[in-house]
mmCIF file of C-alpha atoms and ligand atoms in Angstrom:
data_model
loop_
_atom_site.group_PDB
_atom_site.id
_atom_site.type_symbol
_atom_site.label_atom_id
_atom_site.label_comp_id
_atom_site.label_asym_id
_atom_site.label_seq_id
_atom_site.Cartn_x
_atom_site.Cartn_y
_atom_site.Cartn_z
ATOM 1 C CA MET A 195 86.878 79.545 125.254
ATOM 2 C CA SER A 196 87.675 82.382 122.909
ATOM 3 C CA PHE A 197 88.664 85.862 124.035
ATOM 4 C CA LEU A 198 88.508 87.390 120.571
ATOM 5 C CA ILE A 199 85.887 88.205 117.980
ATOM 6 C CA VAL A 200 87.441 88.120 114.530
ATOM 7 C CA GLU A 201 85.696 89.491 111.452
ATOM 8 C CA LYS A 202 87.157 89.462 107.963
ATOM 9 C CA GLU A 203 86.256 91.822 105.112
ATOM 10 C CA VAL A 204 84.665 94.437 107.398
ATOM 11 C CA ARG A 205 85.957 96.684 104.627
ATOM 12 C CA PRO A 206 87.641 95.393 101.472
ATOM 13 C CA GLY A 207 90.919 93.792 102.575
ATOM 14 C CA VAL A 208 90.405 94.665 106.249
ATOM 15 C CA ALA A 209 90.213 92.229 109.174
ATOM 16 C CA LEU A 210 88.964 93.342 112.585
ATOM 17 C CA ILE A 211 89.980 91.738 115.881
ATOM 18 C CA ARG A 212 87.973 92.658 118.971
ATOM 19 C CA LEU A 213 89.458 91.822 122.352
ATOM 20 C CA ASN A 214 86.524 90.304 124.161
ATOM 21 C CA ARG A 215 86.978 89.899 127.899
ATOM 22 C CA PRO A 216 84.776 92.780 128.985
ATOM 23 C CA GLU A 217 84.223 91.612 132.581
ATOM 24 C CA SER A 218 87.959 92.151 133.201
ATOM 25 C CA LEU A 219 88.309 95.281 131.068
ATOM 26 C CA ASN A 220 90.058 93.095 128.474
ATOM 27 C CA ALA A 221 92.894 92.260 130.853
ATOM 28 C CA LEU A 222 95.462 90.432 128.775
ATOM 29 C CA ASN A 223 95.671 86.960 130.261
ATOM 30 C CA ARG A 224 98.011 84.425 128.708
ATOM 31 C CA ALA A 225 95.270 82.654 126.794
ATOM 32 C CA LEU A 226 94.129 85.924 125.233
ATOM 33 C CA VAL A 227 97.649 86.958 124.221
ATOM 34 C CA GLY A 228 98.272 83.470 122.801
ATOM 35 C CA GLU A 229 95.052 83.546 120.811
ATOM 36 C CA LEU A 230 95.712 87.079 119.615
ATOM 37 C CA THR A 231 99.204 86.183 118.425
ATOM 38 C CA GLU A 232 98.069 83.034 116.611
ATOM 39 C CA THR A 233 95.217 84.946 114.952
ATOM 40 C CA LEU A 234 97.521 87.738 113.844
ATOM 41 C CA LEU A 235 100.102 85.300 112.472
ATOM 42 C CA SER A 236 97.424 83.544 110.489
ATOM 43 C CA LEU A 237 95.855 86.783 109.131
ATOM 44 C CA ASP A 238 99.331 88.003 108.217
ATOM 45 C CA LYS A 239 99.672 85.043 105.854
ATOM 46 C CA GLU A 240 96.317 85.528 104.090
ATOM 47 C CA ASP A 241 96.607 87.351 100.769
ATOM 48 C CA SER A 242 93.091 88.733 101.037
ATOM 49 C CA VAL A 243 93.947 90.527 104.305
ATOM 50 C CA ARG A 244 95.758 93.785 103.625
ATOM 51 C CA ALA A 245 95.340 95.592 106.959
ATOM 52 C CA ILE A 246 94.285 94.591 110.465
ATOM 53 C CA VAL A 247 92.451 96.641 113.092
ATOM 54 C CA ILE A 248 92.640 95.682 116.771
ATOM 55 C CA THR A 249 90.066 97.128 119.128
ATOM 56 C CA GLY A 250 88.440 96.523 122.502
ATOM 57 C CA ASN A 251 85.139 98.044 123.548
ATOM 58 C CA GLU A 252 84.084 101.557 124.510
ATOM 59 C CA ARG A 253 85.127 101.150 128.148
ATOM 60 C CA ALA A 254 88.473 99.472 127.611
ATOM 61 C CA PHE A 255 90.945 98.714 124.886
ATOM 62 C CA ALA A 256 92.813 96.664 127.518
ATOM 63 C CA ALA A 257 93.539 97.417 131.191
ATOM 64 C CA GLY A 258 96.891 95.643 131.106
ATOM 65 C CA ALA A 259 98.276 92.198 131.771
ATOM 66 C CA ASP A 260 96.020 90.077 133.984
ATOM 67 C CA ILE A 261 97.205 90.977 137.472
ATOM 68 C CA LYS A 262 95.260 88.142 139.091
ATOM 69 C CA GLU A 263 96.910 85.585 136.835
ATOM 70 C CA MET A 264 100.502 86.692 137.493
ATOM 71 C CA ALA A 265 100.224 87.795 141.131
ATOM 72 C CA ASN A 266 101.708 84.581 142.556
ATOM 73 C CA ASP A 267 104.262 83.867 139.852
ATOM 74 C CA GLY A 268 107.960 83.710 140.588
ATOM 75 C CA VAL A 269 110.808 84.637 138.333
ATOM 76 C CA VAL A 270 111.242 81.038 137.158
ATOM 77 C CA ASP A 271 107.566 80.893 136.114
ATOM 78 C CA MET A 272 108.080 84.115 134.202
ATOM 79 C CA LEU A 273 111.234 82.867 132.501
ATOM 80 C CA LEU A 274 109.731 79.527 131.555
ATOM 81 C CA LEU A 275 106.510 81.052 130.254
ATOM 82 C CA ASP A 276 108.486 83.588 128.223
ATOM 83 C CA GLN A 277 105.305 85.448 127.337
ATOM 84 C CA PHE A 278 107.181 88.253 125.703
ATOM 85 C CA GLN A 279 108.194 86.117 122.735
ATOM 86 C CA ARG A 280 104.515 86.578 121.726
ATOM 87 C CA TRP A 281 105.057 90.305 121.588
ATOM 88 C CA ASP A 282 108.151 89.825 119.439
ATOM 89 C CA GLN A 283 106.077 87.744 117.027
ATOM 90 C CA ILE A 284 103.520 90.551 116.764
ATOM 91 C CA LYS A 285 106.313 93.061 116.175
ATOM 92 C CA ARG A 286 107.487 91.029 113.172
ATOM 93 C CA LEU A 287 104.106 91.000 111.357
ATOM 94 C CA LYS A 288 104.232 92.288 107.796
ATOM 95 C CA LYS A 289 100.731 93.686 107.449
ATOM 96 C CA PRO A 290 99.844 97.094 108.878
ATOM 97 C CA LEU A 291 98.187 96.999 112.290
ATOM 98 C CA ILE A 292 95.923 99.766 113.508
ATOM 99 C CA ALA A 293 94.812 100.091 117.133
ATOM 100 C CA ALA A 294 91.348 101.618 117.607
ATOM 101 C CA VAL A 295 91.451 102.674 121.256
ATOM 102 C CA SER A 296 88.584 103.723 123.496
ATOM 103 C CA GLY A 297 88.621 103.812 127.296
ATOM 104 C CA TYR A 298 91.509 102.286 129.204
ATOM 105 C CA ALA A 299 94.767 101.444 127.434
ATOM 106 C CA LEU A 300 96.918 100.707 130.460
ATOM 107 C CA GLY A 301 100.093 98.752 131.106
ATOM 108 C CA GLY A 302 100.219 95.900 128.598
ATOM 109 C CA GLY A 303 97.156 97.483 126.925
ATOM 110 C CA CYS A 304 99.092 100.679 126.241
ATOM 111 C CA GLU A 305 102.045 98.543 125.119
ATOM 112 C CA LEU A 306 99.825 96.571 122.745
ATOM 113 C CA ALA A 307 98.512 99.809 121.225
ATOM 114 C CA MET A 308 102.095 101.046 120.839
ATOM 115 C CA LEU A 309 103.081 97.787 119.176
ATOM 116 C CA CYS A 310 100.577 98.613 116.448
ATOM 117 C CA ASP A 311 101.686 100.805 113.545
ATOM 118 C CA ILE A 312 99.017 103.468 113.984
ATOM 119 C CA ILE A 313 96.784 104.418 116.919
ATOM 120 C CA ILE A 314 93.385 106.055 116.426
ATOM 121 C CA ALA A 315 91.858 107.110 119.737
ATOM 122 C CA SER A 316 88.417 107.974 120.974
ATOM 123 C CA GLU A 317 88.284 111.180 123.009
ATOM 124 C CA THR A 318 87.460 108.955 126.008
ATOM 125 C CA ALA A 319 90.720 107.001 125.741
ATOM 126 C CA GLN A 320 93.040 106.979 128.734
ATOM 127 C CA PHE A 321 96.611 105.811 128.393
ATOM 128 C CA GLY A 322 99.081 104.918 131.086
ATOM 129 C CA GLN A 323 101.807 102.634 132.356
ATOM 130 C CA PRO A 324 100.590 102.142 135.942
ATOM 131 C CA GLU A 325 102.774 99.088 136.671
ATOM 132 C CA ILE A 326 104.763 101.018 139.285
ATOM 133 C CA LYS A 327 101.642 101.090 141.454
ATOM 134 C CA ILE A 328 101.608 97.298 141.659
ATOM 135 C CA GLY A 329 105.317 96.943 142.323
ATOM 136 C CA VAL A 330 106.677 96.315 138.831
ATOM 137 C CA ILE A 331 107.577 98.242 135.686
ATOM 138 C CA PRO A 332 106.389 98.004 132.069
ATOM 139 C CA GLY A 333 107.641 94.740 130.576
ATOM 140 C CA ALA A 334 106.340 94.646 127.022
ATOM 141 C CA GLY A 335 108.133 97.661 125.609
ATOM 142 C CA GLY A 336 106.572 100.523 127.591
ATOM 143 C CA THR A 337 109.800 102.065 128.860
ATOM 144 C CA GLN A 338 111.212 102.062 125.329
ATOM 145 C CA ARG A 339 108.252 102.804 123.056
ATOM 146 C CA LEU A 340 106.595 105.399 125.261
ATOM 147 C CA THR A 341 109.911 107.208 125.682
ATOM 148 C CA ARG A 342 110.549 107.271 121.947
ATOM 149 C CA ALA A 343 106.988 108.454 121.289
ATOM 150 C CA ILE A 344 106.551 111.195 123.884
ATOM 151 C CA GLY A 345 110.095 112.018 125.036
ATOM 152 C CA LYS A 346 112.141 111.189 128.103
ATOM 153 C CA SER A 347 110.852 113.741 130.573
ATOM 154 C CA ARG A 348 107.179 112.928 129.998
ATOM 155 C CA ALA A 349 107.792 109.174 129.853
ATOM 156 C CA MET A 350 109.652 109.359 133.169
ATOM 157 C CA GLU A 351 106.856 111.391 134.718
ATOM 158 C CA TYR A 352 104.129 108.963 133.688
ATOM 159 C CA ILE A 353 106.065 105.715 134.208
ATOM 160 C CA LEU A 354 107.362 106.749 137.636
ATOM 161 C CA THR A 355 103.980 107.935 138.911
ATOM 162 C CA GLY A 356 101.731 105.517 137.044
ATOM 163 C CA ARG A 357 99.376 108.413 136.247
ATOM 164 C CA PHE A 358 97.086 108.154 133.239
ATOM 165 C CA PHE A 359 97.083 110.634 130.352
ATOM 166 C CA SER A 360 94.246 111.598 128.077
ATOM 167 C CA ALA A 361 93.659 111.058 124.387
ATOM 168 C CA LYS A 362 94.165 114.782 123.767
ATOM 169 C CA GLN A 363 97.541 114.667 125.525
ATOM 170 C CA ALA A 364 98.483 111.539 123.593
ATOM 171 C CA GLU A 365 97.643 113.340 120.376
ATOM 172 C CA ALA A 366 99.538 116.498 121.295
ATOM 173 C CA TRP A 367 102.606 114.404 122.171
ATOM 174 C CA GLY A 368 102.515 112.350 118.979
ATOM 175 C CA LEU A 369 101.588 108.975 120.487
ATOM 176 C CA VAL A 370 98.336 108.749 118.525
ATOM 177 C CA SER A 371 97.532 109.939 115.015
ATOM 178 C CA ARG A 372 94.088 111.257 115.686
ATOM 179 C CA VAL A 373 91.429 111.680 118.355
ATOM 180 C CA VAL A 374 87.807 111.415 117.290
ATOM 181 C CA PRO A 375 84.436 111.310 119.077
ATOM 182 C CA VAL A 376 83.715 107.985 120.744
ATOM 183 C CA GLU A 377 80.991 107.094 118.205
ATOM 184 C CA LEU A 378 83.562 107.352 115.417
ATOM 185 C CA TYR A 379 86.821 105.834 116.590
ATOM 186 C CA LEU A 380 86.255 102.373 115.151
ATOM 187 C CA GLU A 381 84.748 103.704 111.937
ATOM 188 C CA GLU A 382 87.706 106.029 111.512
ATOM 189 C CA ALA A 383 90.206 103.210 112.094
ATOM 190 C CA LEU A 384 88.393 100.893 109.667
ATOM 191 C CA ASN A 385 88.256 103.582 106.986
ATOM 192 C CA LEU A 386 91.953 104.268 107.401
ATOM 193 C CA ALA A 387 92.666 100.523 107.210
ATOM 194 C CA ALA A 388 90.583 100.297 104.024
ATOM 195 C CA GLU A 389 92.511 103.174 102.473
ATOM 196 C CA ILE A 390 95.799 101.405 103.236
ATOM 197 C CA ALA A 391 94.361 98.053 102.072
ATOM 198 C CA ALA A 392 93.716 99.619 98.657
ATOM 199 C CA MET A 393 97.418 100.447 98.200
ATOM 200 C CA PRO A 394 99.935 98.130 96.507
ATOM 201 C CA PRO A 395 100.634 95.530 99.216
ATOM 202 C CA ILE A 396 104.341 94.956 98.672
ATOM 203 C CA ALA A 397 104.999 98.695 98.788
ATOM 204 C CA VAL A 398 102.921 98.915 101.997
ATOM 205 C CA GLN A 399 104.939 96.106 103.537
ATOM 206 C CA LEU A 400 108.313 97.603 102.593
ATOM 207 C CA ALA A 401 107.223 101.074 103.738
ATOM 208 C CA LYS A 402 106.164 99.670 107.131
ATOM 209 C CA GLN A 403 109.517 97.902 107.474
ATOM 210 C CA ALA A 404 111.430 101.041 106.594
ATOM 211 C CA VAL A 405 109.506 103.314 108.992
ATOM 212 C CA ASN A 406 110.046 100.811 111.810
ATOM 213 C CA LYS A 407 113.783 100.849 111.113
ATOM 214 C CA ALA A 408 113.771 104.543 112.020
ATOM 215 C CA TYR A 409 113.470 103.354 115.625
ATOM 216 C CA GLU A 410 116.286 100.886 115.441
ATOM 217 C CA LEU A 411 119.000 102.113 113.120
ATOM 218 C CA SER A 412 121.238 105.153 112.833
ATOM 219 C CA LEU A 413 120.130 107.707 110.237
ATOM 220 C CA GLU A 414 122.843 106.503 107.864
ATOM 221 C CA GLU A 415 121.789 102.841 108.155
ATOM 222 C CA GLY A 416 118.102 103.754 108.025
ATOM 223 C CA LEU A 417 118.588 105.720 104.820
ATOM 224 C CA HIS A 418 120.489 102.795 103.353
ATOM 225 C CA PHE A 419 117.653 100.426 104.320
ATOM 226 C CA GLU A 420 115.029 102.736 102.831
ATOM 227 C CA ARG A 421 116.989 103.062 99.590
ATOM 228 C CA ARG A 422 117.313 99.284 99.259
ATOM 229 C CA ASN A 423 113.541 98.861 99.716
ATOM 230 C CA PHE A 424 112.911 101.653 97.226
ATOM 231 C CA TYR A 425 115.100 99.930 94.608
ATOM 232 C CA LEU A 426 113.490 96.552 95.382
ATOM 233 C CA LEU A 427 110.070 97.897 94.459
ATOM 234 C CA PHE A 428 111.291 98.399 90.894
ATOM 235 C CA ALA A 429 111.198 94.612 90.617
ATOM 236 C CA THR A 430 107.421 94.577 91.192
ATOM 237 C CA GLU A 431 104.667 94.589 88.601
ATOM 238 C CA ASP A 432 102.818 97.056 90.797
ATOM 239 C CA GLN A 433 105.551 99.677 90.348
ATOM 240 C CA LYS A 434 105.241 99.387 86.550
ATOM 241 C CA GLU A 435 101.457 99.464 86.795
ATOM 242 C CA GLY A 436 101.379 102.412 89.221
ATOM 243 C CA MET A 437 103.621 104.598 87.076
ATOM 244 C CA ARG A 438 101.979 103.552 83.793
ATOM 245 C CA ALA A 439 98.510 104.250 85.225
ATOM 246 C CA PHE A 440 99.677 107.701 86.286
ATOM 247 C CA MET A 441 100.894 108.491 82.787
ATOM 248 C CA GLU A 442 97.756 107.031 81.183
ATOM 249 C CA LYS A 443 95.587 109.050 83.601
ATOM 250 C CA ARG A 444 93.677 106.006 84.870
ATOM 251 C CA PRO A 445 93.360 104.277 88.263
ATOM 252 C CA PRO A 446 95.972 101.531 88.867
ATOM 253 C CA GLN A 447 95.036 97.857 89.151
ATOM 254 C CA TRP A 448 97.277 96.334 91.833
ATOM 255 C CA LYS A 449 98.312 92.703 91.617
ATOM 256 C CA GLY A 450 100.356 92.413 94.783
ATOM 257 C CA LYS A 451 103.241 91.173 92.667
HETATM 258 C C1 HXC B 17 93.034 91.700 136.104
HETATM 259 C C2 HXC B 17 91.565 93.444 136.009
HETATM 260 C C3 HXC B 17 92.571 94.293 135.476
HETATM 261 C C4 HXC B 17 93.868 93.737 135.266
HETATM 262 C C5 HXC B 17 90.760 95.436 135.672
HETATM 263 N N1 HXC B 17 90.467 94.197 136.106
HETATM 264 N N2 HXC B 17 92.027 95.520 135.295
HETATM 265 N N3 HXC B 17 91.808 92.177 136.309
HETATM 266 N N4 HXC B 17 94.048 92.443 135.596
HETATM 267 N N5 HXC B 17 94.855 94.433 134.728
HETATM 268 C C6 HXC B 17 89.186 93.707 136.618
HETATM 269 C C7 HXC B 17 88.902 94.191 138.015
HETATM 270 O O1 HXC B 17 89.571 93.385 138.969
HETATM 271 C C8 HXC B 17 87.410 94.039 138.093
HETATM 272 O O2 HXC B 17 87.076 92.687 138.300
HETATM 273 C C9 HXC B 17 86.975 94.423 136.679
HETATM 274 O O3 HXC B 17 88.119 94.231 135.850
HETATM 275 C C10 HXC B 17 86.538 95.876 136.564
HETATM 276 O O4 HXC B 17 87.558 96.693 137.076
HETATM 277 P P1 HXC B 17 87.334 97.780 138.249
HETATM 278 O O5 HXC B 17 88.642 97.985 138.912
HETATM 279 O O6 HXC B 17 86.198 97.377 139.123
HETATM 280 O O7 HXC B 17 86.898 99.041 137.388
HETATM 281 P P2 HXC B 17 87.157 100.582 137.718
HETATM 282 O O8 HXC B 17 86.885 100.874 139.166
HETATM 283 O O9 HXC B 17 86.393 101.331 136.678
HETATM 284 O O10 HXC B 17 88.723 100.824 137.495
HETATM 285 C C11 HXC B 17 89.263 100.633 136.208
HETATM 286 C C12 HXC B 17 90.809 100.632 136.298
HETATM 287 C C13 HXC B 17 91.258 99.563 137.332
HETATM 288 C C14 HXC B 17 91.335 102.014 136.702
HETATM 289 C C15 HXC B 17 91.328 100.308 134.881
HETATM 290 O O11 HXC B 17 90.608 98.321 137.030
HETATM 291 C C16 HXC B 17 92.723 99.309 137.320
HETATM 292 O O12 HXC B 17 93.503 100.087 137.887
HETATM 293 N N6 HXC B 17 93.142 98.174 136.731
HETATM 294 C C17 HXC B 17 94.543 97.752 136.727
HETATM 295 C C18 HXC B 17 95.344 98.575 135.726
HETATM 296 C C19 HXC B 17 96.793 98.164 135.752
HETATM 297 O O13 HXC B 17 97.470 98.244 136.809
HETATM 298 N N7 HXC B 17 97.300 97.711 134.624
HETATM 299 C C20 HXC B 17 98.716 97.257 134.502
HETATM 300 C C21 HXC B 17 98.806 95.767 134.778
HETATM 301 S S1 HXC B 17 100.435 95.221 134.780
HETATM 302 P P3 HXC B 17 86.166 92.212 139.544
HETATM 303 O O14 HXC B 17 86.152 90.729 139.409
HETATM 304 O O15 HXC B 17 86.838 92.721 140.766
HETATM 305 O O16 HXC B 17 84.853 92.869 139.285
HETATM 306 C C22 HXC B 17 100.866 95.117 133.165
HETATM 307 C C23 HXC B 17 102.270 94.627 132.905
HETATM 308 C C24 HXC B 17 102.517 94.505 131.430
HETATM 309 O O17 HXC B 17 100.122 95.396 132.283
HETATM 310 C C25 HXC B 17 103.442 93.415 131.127
HETATM 311 C C26 HXC B 17 103.342 93.003 129.672
HETATM 312 C C27 HXC B 17 102.140 92.244 129.272
#
């Protein structure tokens, strides 16, 4: 049984993954997370895929990890399953990932959206880390990524109460790039993905790497990393082509080399 609908070339170079477990508000059971990770790893290796959009449906992006599935687990089950290595694999993907979020993005659903590089939200989106209400805490990055995105005081408030926050709040606090009407959120995300997919792919990959380092390194180390990636791009044919095309006043033809 598949919990995803995968479509390639929804726009040139763009693959779309729809989480498809609507009866459970796309609760992220282990099979779904496994399938999602395998699909992403495989799309990441395909040259024709330049950007990936992950979405749910209008009612829910994902309402979190599957509570029913983990309710009776013990710590040894958790350790042996080591589900979070899946999340680490997603974090290491090279291609840009865009989350198109409508409805609930809660718990692991909010964490999945935050694992993506860009979040586009429908005005109906609701974000939250409500794990505290079921006796646990965020486990797939929520305490770290939400805090870095919206600041300590707000992250504490929302993680300690489990309250939800709106798309407008998420936008004002910098968690999401843009909030659009519900009829447009997927369209908007796909168009953005297509715009990125039309850029030179090695530069996109090295830019993504460098921006992500801003979360992990000191400013000094981050600047060093950025500079190394900048220099590296001068070994690509696309750098020569991009600069030549500018001077010749014509559109560039990217080779991905
Ligand atoms: C399993 C879930 C689920 C979940 C919803 N459902 N969320 N099943 N795990 N996380 C199921 C419901 O049981 C129900 O199934 C159906 O989806 C519809 O949900 P309702 O509750 O009837 O809908 P509604 O009244 O509209 O309320 C929506 C809701 C609520 C506010 C989103 O469902 C809710 O609070 N869900 C749990 C949110 C949550 O706590 N998420 C964090 C999980 S922990 P039936 O069969 O009864 O009709 C987590 C840890 C992350 O994510 C760790 C890393 C992965």
